mmCIF file of C-alpha atoms in Angstrom:
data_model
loop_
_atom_site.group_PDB
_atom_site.id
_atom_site.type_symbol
_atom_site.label_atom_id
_atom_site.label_comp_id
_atom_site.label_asym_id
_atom_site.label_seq_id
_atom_site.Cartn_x
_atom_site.Cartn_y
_atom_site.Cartn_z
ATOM 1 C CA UNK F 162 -57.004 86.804 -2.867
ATOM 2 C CA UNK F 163 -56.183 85.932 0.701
ATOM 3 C CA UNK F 164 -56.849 82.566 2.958
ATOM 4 C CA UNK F 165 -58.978 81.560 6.041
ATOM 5 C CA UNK F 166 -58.005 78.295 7.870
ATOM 6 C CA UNK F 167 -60.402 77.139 10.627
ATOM 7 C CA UNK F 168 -59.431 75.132 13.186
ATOM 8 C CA UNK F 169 -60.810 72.662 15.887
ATOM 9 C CA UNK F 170 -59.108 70.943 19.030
ATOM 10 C CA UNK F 171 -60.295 68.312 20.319
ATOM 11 C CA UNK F 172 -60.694 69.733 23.789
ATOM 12 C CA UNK F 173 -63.174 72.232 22.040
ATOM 13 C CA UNK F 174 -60.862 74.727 21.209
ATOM 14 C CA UNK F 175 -61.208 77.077 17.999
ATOM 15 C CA UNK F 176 -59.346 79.692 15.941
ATOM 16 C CA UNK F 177 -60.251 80.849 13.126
ATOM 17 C CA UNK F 178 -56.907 83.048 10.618
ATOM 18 C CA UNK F 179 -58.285 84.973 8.339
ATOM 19 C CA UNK F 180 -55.379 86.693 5.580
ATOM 20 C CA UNK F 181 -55.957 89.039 2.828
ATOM 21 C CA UNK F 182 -53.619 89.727 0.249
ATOM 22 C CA UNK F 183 -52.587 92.685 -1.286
ATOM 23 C CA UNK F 184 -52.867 93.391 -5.078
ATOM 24 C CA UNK F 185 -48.731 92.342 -5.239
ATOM 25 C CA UNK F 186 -49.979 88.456 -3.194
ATOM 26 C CA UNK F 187 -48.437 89.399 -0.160
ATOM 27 C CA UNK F 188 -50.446 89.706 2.761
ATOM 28 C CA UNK F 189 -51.999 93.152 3.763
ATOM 29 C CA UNK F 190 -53.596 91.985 6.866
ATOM 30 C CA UNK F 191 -54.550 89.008 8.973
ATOM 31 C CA UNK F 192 -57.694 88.907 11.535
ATOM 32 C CA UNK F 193 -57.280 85.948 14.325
ATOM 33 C CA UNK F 194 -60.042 84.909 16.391
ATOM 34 C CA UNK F 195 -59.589 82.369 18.733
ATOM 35 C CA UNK F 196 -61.459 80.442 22.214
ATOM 36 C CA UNK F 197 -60.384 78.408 24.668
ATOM 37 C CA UNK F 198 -57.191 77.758 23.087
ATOM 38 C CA UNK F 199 -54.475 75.578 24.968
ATOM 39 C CA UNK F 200 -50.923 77.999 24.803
ATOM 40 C CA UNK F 201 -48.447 75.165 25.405
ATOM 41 C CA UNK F 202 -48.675 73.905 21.558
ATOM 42 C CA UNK F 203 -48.412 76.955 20.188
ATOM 43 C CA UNK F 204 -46.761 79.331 22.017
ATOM 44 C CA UNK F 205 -42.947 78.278 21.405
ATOM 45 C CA UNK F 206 -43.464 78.577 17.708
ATOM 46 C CA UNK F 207 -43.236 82.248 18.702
ATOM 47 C CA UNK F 208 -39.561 82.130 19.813
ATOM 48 C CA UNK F 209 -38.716 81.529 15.472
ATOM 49 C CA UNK F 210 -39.548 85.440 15.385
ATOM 50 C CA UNK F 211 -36.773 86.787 13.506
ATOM 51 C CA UNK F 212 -36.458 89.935 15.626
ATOM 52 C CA UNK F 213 -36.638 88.522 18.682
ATOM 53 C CA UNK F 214 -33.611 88.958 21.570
ATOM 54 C CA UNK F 215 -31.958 85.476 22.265
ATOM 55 C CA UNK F 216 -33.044 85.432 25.832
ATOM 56 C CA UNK F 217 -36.724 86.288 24.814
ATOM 57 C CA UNK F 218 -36.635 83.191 22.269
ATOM 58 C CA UNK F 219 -34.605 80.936 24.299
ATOM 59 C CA UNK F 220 -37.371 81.618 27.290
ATOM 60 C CA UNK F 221 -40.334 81.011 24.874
ATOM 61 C CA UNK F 222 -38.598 78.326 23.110
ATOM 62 C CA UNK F 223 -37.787 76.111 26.332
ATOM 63 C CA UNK F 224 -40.206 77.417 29.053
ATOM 64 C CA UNK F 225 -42.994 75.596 28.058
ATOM 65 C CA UNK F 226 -45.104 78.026 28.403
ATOM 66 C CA UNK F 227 -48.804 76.695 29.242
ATOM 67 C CA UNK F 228 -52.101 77.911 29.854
ATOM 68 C CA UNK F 229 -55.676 78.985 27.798
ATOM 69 C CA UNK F 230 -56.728 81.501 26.164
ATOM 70 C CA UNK F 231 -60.416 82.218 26.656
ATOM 71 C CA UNK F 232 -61.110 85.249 23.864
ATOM 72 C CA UNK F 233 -58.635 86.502 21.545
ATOM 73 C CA UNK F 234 -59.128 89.012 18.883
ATOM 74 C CA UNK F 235 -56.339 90.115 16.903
ATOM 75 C CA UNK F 236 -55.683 92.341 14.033
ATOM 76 C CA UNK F 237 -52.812 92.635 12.371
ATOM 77 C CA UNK F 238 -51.204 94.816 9.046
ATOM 78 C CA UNK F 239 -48.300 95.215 6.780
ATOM 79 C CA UNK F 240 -48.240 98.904 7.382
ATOM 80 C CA UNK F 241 -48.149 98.709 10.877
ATOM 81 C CA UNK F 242 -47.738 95.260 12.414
ATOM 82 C CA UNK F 243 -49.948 94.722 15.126
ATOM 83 C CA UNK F 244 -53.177 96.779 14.540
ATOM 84 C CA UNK F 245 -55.472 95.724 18.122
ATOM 85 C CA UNK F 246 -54.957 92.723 20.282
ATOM 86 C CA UNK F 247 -57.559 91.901 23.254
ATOM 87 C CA UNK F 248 -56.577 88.309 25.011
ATOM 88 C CA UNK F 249 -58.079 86.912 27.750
ATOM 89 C CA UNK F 250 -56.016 84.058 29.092
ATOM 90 C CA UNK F 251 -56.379 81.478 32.347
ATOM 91 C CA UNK F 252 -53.635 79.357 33.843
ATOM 92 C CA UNK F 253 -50.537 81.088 32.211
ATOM 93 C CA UNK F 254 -47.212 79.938 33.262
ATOM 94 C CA UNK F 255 -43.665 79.305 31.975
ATOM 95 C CA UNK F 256 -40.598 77.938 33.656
ATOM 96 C CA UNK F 257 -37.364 80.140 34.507
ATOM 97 C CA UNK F 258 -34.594 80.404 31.926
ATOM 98 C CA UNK F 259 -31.527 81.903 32.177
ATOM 99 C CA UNK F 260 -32.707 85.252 33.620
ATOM 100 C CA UNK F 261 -36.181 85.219 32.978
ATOM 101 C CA UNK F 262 -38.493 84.405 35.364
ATOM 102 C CA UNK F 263 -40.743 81.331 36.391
ATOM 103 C CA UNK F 264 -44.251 82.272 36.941
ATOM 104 C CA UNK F 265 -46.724 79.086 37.979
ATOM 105 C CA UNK F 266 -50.210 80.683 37.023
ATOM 106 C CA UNK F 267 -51.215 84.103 35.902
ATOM 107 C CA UNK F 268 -55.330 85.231 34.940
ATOM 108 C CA UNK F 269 -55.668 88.482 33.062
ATOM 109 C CA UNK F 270 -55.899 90.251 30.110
ATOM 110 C CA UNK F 271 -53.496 91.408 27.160
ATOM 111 C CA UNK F 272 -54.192 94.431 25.182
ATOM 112 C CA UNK F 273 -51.837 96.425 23.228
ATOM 113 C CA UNK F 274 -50.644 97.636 19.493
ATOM 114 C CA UNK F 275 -47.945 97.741 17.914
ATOM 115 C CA UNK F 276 -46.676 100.063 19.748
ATOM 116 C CA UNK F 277 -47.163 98.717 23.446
ATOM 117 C CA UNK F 278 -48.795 95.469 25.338
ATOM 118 C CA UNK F 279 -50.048 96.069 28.572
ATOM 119 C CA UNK F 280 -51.230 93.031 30.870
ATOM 120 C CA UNK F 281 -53.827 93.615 33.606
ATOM 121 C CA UNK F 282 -53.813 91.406 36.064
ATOM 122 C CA UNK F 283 -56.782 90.537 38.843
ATOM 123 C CA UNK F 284 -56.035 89.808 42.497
ATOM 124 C CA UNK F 285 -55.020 86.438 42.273
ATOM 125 C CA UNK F 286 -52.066 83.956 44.387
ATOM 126 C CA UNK F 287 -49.705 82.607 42.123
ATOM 127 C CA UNK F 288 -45.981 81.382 42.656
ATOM 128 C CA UNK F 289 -43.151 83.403 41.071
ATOM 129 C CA UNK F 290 -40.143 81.954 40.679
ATOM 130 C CA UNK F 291 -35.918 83.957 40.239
ATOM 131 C CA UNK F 292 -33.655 81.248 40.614
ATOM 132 C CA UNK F 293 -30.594 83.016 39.743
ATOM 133 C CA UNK F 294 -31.879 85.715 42.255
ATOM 134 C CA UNK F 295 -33.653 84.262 44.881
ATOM 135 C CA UNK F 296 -33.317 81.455 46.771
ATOM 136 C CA UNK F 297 -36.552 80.539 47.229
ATOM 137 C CA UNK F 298 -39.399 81.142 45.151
ATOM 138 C CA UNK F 299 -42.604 83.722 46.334
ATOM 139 C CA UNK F 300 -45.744 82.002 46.889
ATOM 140 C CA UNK F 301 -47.786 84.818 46.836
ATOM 141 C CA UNK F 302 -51.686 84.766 48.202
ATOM 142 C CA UNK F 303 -52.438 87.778 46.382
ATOM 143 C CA UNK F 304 -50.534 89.372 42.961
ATOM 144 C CA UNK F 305 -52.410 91.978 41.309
ATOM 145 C CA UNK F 306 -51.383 95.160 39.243
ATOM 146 C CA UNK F 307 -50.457 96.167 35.536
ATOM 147 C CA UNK F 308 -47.501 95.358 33.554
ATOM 148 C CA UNK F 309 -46.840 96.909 30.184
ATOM 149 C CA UNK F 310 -44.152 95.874 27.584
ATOM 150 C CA UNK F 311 -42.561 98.106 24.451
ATOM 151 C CA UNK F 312 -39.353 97.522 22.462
ATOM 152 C CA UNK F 313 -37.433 101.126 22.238
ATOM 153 C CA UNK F 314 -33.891 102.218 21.308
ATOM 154 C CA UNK F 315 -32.591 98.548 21.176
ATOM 155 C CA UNK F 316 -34.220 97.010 24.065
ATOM 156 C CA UNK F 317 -37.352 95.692 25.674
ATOM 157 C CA UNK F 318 -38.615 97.627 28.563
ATOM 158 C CA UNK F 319 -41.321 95.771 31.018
ATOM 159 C CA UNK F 320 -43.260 98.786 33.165
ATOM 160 C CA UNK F 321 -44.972 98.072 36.251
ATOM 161 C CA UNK F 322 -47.090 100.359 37.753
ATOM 162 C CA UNK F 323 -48.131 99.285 40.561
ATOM 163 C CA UNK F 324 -47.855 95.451 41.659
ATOM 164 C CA UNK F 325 -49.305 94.419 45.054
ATOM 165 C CA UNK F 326 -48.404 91.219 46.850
ATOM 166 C CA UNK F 327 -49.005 89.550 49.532
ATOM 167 C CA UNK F 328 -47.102 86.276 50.769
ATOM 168 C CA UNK F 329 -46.356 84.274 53.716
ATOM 169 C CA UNK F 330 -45.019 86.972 56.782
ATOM 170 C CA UNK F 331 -45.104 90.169 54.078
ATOM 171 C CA UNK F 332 -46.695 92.067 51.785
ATOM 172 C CA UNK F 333 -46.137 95.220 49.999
ATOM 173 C CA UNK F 334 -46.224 96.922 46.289
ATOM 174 C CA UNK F 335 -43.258 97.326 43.251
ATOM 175 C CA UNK F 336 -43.553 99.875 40.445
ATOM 176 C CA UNK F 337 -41.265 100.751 38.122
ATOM 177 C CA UNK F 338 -39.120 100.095 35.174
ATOM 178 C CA UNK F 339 -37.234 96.924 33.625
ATOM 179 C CA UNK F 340 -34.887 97.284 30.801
ATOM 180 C CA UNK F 341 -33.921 93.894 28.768
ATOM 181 C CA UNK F 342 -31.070 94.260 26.505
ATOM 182 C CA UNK F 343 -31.823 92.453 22.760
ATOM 183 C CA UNK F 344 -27.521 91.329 22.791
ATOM 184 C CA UNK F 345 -28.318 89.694 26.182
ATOM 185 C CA UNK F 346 -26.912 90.572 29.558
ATOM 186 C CA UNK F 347 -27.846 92.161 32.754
ATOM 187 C CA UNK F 348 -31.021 94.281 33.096
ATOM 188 C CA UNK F 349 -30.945 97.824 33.597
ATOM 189 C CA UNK F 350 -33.537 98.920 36.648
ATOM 190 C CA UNK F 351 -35.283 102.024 37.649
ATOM 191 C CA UNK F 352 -37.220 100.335 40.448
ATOM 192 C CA UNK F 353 -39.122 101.094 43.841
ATOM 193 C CA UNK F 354 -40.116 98.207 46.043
ATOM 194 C CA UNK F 355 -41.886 98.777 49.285
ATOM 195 C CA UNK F 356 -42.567 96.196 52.294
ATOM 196 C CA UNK F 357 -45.803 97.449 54.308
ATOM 197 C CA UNK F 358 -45.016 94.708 56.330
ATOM 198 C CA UNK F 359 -42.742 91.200 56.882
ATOM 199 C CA UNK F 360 -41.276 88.889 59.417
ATOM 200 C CA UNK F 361 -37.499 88.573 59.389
ATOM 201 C CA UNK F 362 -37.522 84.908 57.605
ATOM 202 C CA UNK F 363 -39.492 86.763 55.361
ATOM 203 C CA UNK F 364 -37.378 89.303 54.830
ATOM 204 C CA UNK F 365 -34.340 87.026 54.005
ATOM 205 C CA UNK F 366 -36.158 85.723 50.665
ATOM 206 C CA UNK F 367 -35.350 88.940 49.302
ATOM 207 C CA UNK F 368 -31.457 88.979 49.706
ATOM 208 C CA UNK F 369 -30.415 89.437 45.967
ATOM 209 C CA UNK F 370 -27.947 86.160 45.598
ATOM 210 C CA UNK F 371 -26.752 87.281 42.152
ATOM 211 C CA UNK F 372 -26.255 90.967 43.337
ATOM 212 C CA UNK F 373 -25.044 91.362 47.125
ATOM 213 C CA UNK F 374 -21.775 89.956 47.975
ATOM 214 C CA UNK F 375 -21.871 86.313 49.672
ATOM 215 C CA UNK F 376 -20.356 87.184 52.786
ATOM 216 C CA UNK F 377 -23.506 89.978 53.159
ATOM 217 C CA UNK F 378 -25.823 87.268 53.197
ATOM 218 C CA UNK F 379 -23.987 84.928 54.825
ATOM 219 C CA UNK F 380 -23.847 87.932 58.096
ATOM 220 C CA UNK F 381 -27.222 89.082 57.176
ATOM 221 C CA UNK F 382 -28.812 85.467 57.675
ATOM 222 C CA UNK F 383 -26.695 84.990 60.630
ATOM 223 C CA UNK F 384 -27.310 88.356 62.364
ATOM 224 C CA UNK F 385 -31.128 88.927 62.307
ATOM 225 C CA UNK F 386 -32.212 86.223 64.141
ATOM 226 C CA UNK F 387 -36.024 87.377 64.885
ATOM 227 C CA UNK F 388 -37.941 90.244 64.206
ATOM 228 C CA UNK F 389 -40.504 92.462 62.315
ATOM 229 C CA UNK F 390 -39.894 95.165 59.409
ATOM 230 C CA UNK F 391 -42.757 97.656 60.290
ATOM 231 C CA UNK F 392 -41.977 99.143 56.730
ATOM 232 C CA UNK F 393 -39.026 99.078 54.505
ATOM 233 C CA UNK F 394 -38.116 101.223 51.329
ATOM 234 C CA UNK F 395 -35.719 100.640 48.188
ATOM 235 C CA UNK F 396 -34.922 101.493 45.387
ATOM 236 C CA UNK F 397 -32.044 101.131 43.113
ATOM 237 C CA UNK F 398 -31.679 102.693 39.422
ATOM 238 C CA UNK F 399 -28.832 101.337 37.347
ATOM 239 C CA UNK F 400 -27.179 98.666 35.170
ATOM 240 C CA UNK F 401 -26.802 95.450 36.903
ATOM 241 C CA UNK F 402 -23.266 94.313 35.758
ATOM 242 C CA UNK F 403 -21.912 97.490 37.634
ATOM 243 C CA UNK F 404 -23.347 96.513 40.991
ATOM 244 C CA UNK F 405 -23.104 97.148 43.687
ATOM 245 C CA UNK F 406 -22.125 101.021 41.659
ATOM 246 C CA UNK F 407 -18.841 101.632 43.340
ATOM 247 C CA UNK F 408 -17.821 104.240 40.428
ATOM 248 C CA UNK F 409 -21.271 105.690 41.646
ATOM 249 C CA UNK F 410 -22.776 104.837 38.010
ATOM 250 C CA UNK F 411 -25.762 103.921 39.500
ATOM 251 C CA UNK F 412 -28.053 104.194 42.980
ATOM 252 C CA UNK F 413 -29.040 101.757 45.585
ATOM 253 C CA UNK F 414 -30.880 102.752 48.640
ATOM 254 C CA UNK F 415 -32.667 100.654 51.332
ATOM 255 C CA UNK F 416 -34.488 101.618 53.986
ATOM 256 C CA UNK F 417 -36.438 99.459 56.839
ATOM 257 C CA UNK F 418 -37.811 100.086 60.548
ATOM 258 C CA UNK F 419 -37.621 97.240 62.960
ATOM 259 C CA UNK F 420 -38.896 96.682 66.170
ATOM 260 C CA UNK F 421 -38.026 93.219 68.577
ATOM 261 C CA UNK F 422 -35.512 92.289 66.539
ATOM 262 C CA UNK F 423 -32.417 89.739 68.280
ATOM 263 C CA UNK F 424 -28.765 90.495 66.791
ATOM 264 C CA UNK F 425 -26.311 88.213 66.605
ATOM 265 C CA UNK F 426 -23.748 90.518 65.414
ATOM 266 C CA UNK F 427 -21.277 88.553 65.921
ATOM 267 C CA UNK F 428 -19.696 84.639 66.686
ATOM 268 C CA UNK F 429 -17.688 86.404 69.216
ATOM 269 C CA UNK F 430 -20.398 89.127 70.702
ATOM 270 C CA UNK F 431 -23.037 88.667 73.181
ATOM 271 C CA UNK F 432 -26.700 88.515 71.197
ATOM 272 C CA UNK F 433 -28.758 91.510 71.456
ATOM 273 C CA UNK F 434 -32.676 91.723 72.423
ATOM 274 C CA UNK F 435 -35.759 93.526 71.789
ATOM 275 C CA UNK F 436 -34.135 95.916 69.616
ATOM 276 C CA UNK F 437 -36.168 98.729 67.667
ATOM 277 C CA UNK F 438 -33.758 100.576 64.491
ATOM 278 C CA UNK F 439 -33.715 101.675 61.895
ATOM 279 C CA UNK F 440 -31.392 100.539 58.774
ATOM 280 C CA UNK F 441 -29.694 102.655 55.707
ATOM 281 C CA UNK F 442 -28.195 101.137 52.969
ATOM 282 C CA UNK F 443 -26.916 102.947 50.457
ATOM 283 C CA UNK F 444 -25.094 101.098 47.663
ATOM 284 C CA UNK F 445 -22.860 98.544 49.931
ATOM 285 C CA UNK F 446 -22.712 100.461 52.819
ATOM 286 C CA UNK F 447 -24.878 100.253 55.809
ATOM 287 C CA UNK F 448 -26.359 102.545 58.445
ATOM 288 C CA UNK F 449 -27.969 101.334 61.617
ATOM 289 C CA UNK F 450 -29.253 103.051 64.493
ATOM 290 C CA UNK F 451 -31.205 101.676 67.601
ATOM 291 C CA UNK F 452 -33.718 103.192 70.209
ATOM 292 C CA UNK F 453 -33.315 100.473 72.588
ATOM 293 C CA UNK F 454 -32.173 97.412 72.989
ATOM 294 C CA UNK F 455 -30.798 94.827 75.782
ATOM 295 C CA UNK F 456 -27.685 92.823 75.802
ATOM 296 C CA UNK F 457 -25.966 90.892 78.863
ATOM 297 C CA UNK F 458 -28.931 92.582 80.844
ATOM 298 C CA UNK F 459 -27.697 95.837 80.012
ATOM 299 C CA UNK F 460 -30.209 98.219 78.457
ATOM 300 C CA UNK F 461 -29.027 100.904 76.208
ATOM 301 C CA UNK F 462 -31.085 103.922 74.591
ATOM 302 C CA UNK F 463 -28.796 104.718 71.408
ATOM 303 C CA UNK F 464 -26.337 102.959 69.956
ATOM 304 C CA UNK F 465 -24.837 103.536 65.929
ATOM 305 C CA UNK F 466 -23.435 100.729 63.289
ATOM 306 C CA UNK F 467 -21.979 101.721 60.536
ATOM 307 C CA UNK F 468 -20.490 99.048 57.677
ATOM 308 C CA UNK F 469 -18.891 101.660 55.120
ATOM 309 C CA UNK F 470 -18.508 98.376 52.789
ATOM 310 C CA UNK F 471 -20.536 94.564 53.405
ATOM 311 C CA UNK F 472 -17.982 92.724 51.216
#
């Protein structure tokens, strides 16, 4: 008629799987309950689910994901799949594969159906980690915000709405959408980032190394040599493997304000001081104009850049 298993960890841990069959012996529904449970045993048993995109599996699979889970309820049917699930967990992280990230620690909760999961997280500092696109990874002193997850139309689809951060020199908030394809491949993003506020070496962890052209950066570093963003705006909408949308298939914008910033435009120009602009991009063009500045004790009141294309 069905089957319970109870089990014990050593470390105190407990679940307890409770299945009841249908009147043809397959299962009709499974209840787990479960306490201080360590993730990094089980967890990569997960990436053997048969629907599951290779990226997703290969990133549960080799991750090793870690962490506890404090409460877990769980319900699940044939009819339906997952009925109710309510997880409190402590300590998650998982290494970065392929294009997934690395995230150190995480504390929240999971809820969701079959339908949706939707993770709420506390203010809490955590490192994030994008090796394939950042350099370095975010050691944040505050993350906090919601994050939900569906499957629709062929793809996964992480939501965020919002995320606030705060890290060494910035902080700031995300929302928006993430699309995963199940074949693989670059995301699709319908994103809005803003920075409230950041210091220029701060600024330069969020160059996009898998997205903006190496000799952008390579300027970009180069050029701003000090400075603050006072408050910066982006957003970009579009698939990834088109950047940086040249057959205008997607959108890209950028916008920042900065005041006492030094220019070294170029190996060949004099450097520039106390400069206050402001800074378009749109796609891979660029768009700056100053309200001050000094160079070779000069002082000027206006003066325009414009970079119709950084590569």
């Amino acid at each position: 008629q069905g089957l319970r298993v109870r089990w014990g960890a050593d470390d105190g841990g407990a679940l307890v799987l409770d299945v009841r069959d249908g009147a043809d012996g397959h299962a009709d529904e499974a209840l787990i309950a479960a306490r201080d449970l360590q993730l990094s045993a089980l967890a990569p048993w997960a990436a053997l689910k048969p629907e599951l995109s290779p990226g997703m599996a290969q990133w549960l699979g080799t991750g090793k994901p870690r962490g506890k889970l404090g409460q877990v309820a769980l319900r699940w049917t044939r009819a339906g799949g997952v009925a109710s699930a309510n997880v409190g967990f402590s300590g998650l992280g998982i290494d970065a594969v392929g294009k997934l990230p690395g995230i150190d620690r995480l504390d929240g909760v999971l809820r969701g159906d079959a339908g949706a999961l939707s993770v709420e997280l506390p203010p809490q500092a955590t490192v994030l980690r994008f090796p394939h696109t950042f350099r370095k990874p975010f050691a944040l002193s505050r993350l906090a915000g919601d994050i939900a997850a569906w499957h629709e139309d062929g793809d996964w689809h992480l939501g965020i709405e919002p995320l606030d951060f705060v890290g060494a020199g910035f902080g700031g908030q995300a929302r928006g959408e993430i699309r995963l394809p199940d074949a693989g491949g670059h995301p699709f993003l319908d994103l809005y980032a803003m920075l409230d506020h950041a210091d220029m070496d701060a600024a330069k962890l969020f160059w996009p190394i898998d997205s903006m052209s190496p000799q952008a950066i390579e300027w970009l570093d180069r050029a701003l040599v000090a400075g603050k963003i006072e408050r910066s705006d982006m957003l970009v909408r579009g698939d990834l493997k088109d950047w940086p949308f040249h057959a205008n298939e997607g959108r890209f914008e950028a916008r920042a304000e900065l005041s006492g910033l030094s220019l070294d435009y170029g190996r060949n120009w004099p450097r520039a001081e106390g400069i206050n602009a402001v800074a378009n991009f749109v796609n891979n063009s660029m768009l700056v104009e100053t309200s001050g500045g000094e160079s070779l004790g000069v002082k000027t009141e206006r003066a325009v850049a414009v970079i119709p294309d950084l590569a």
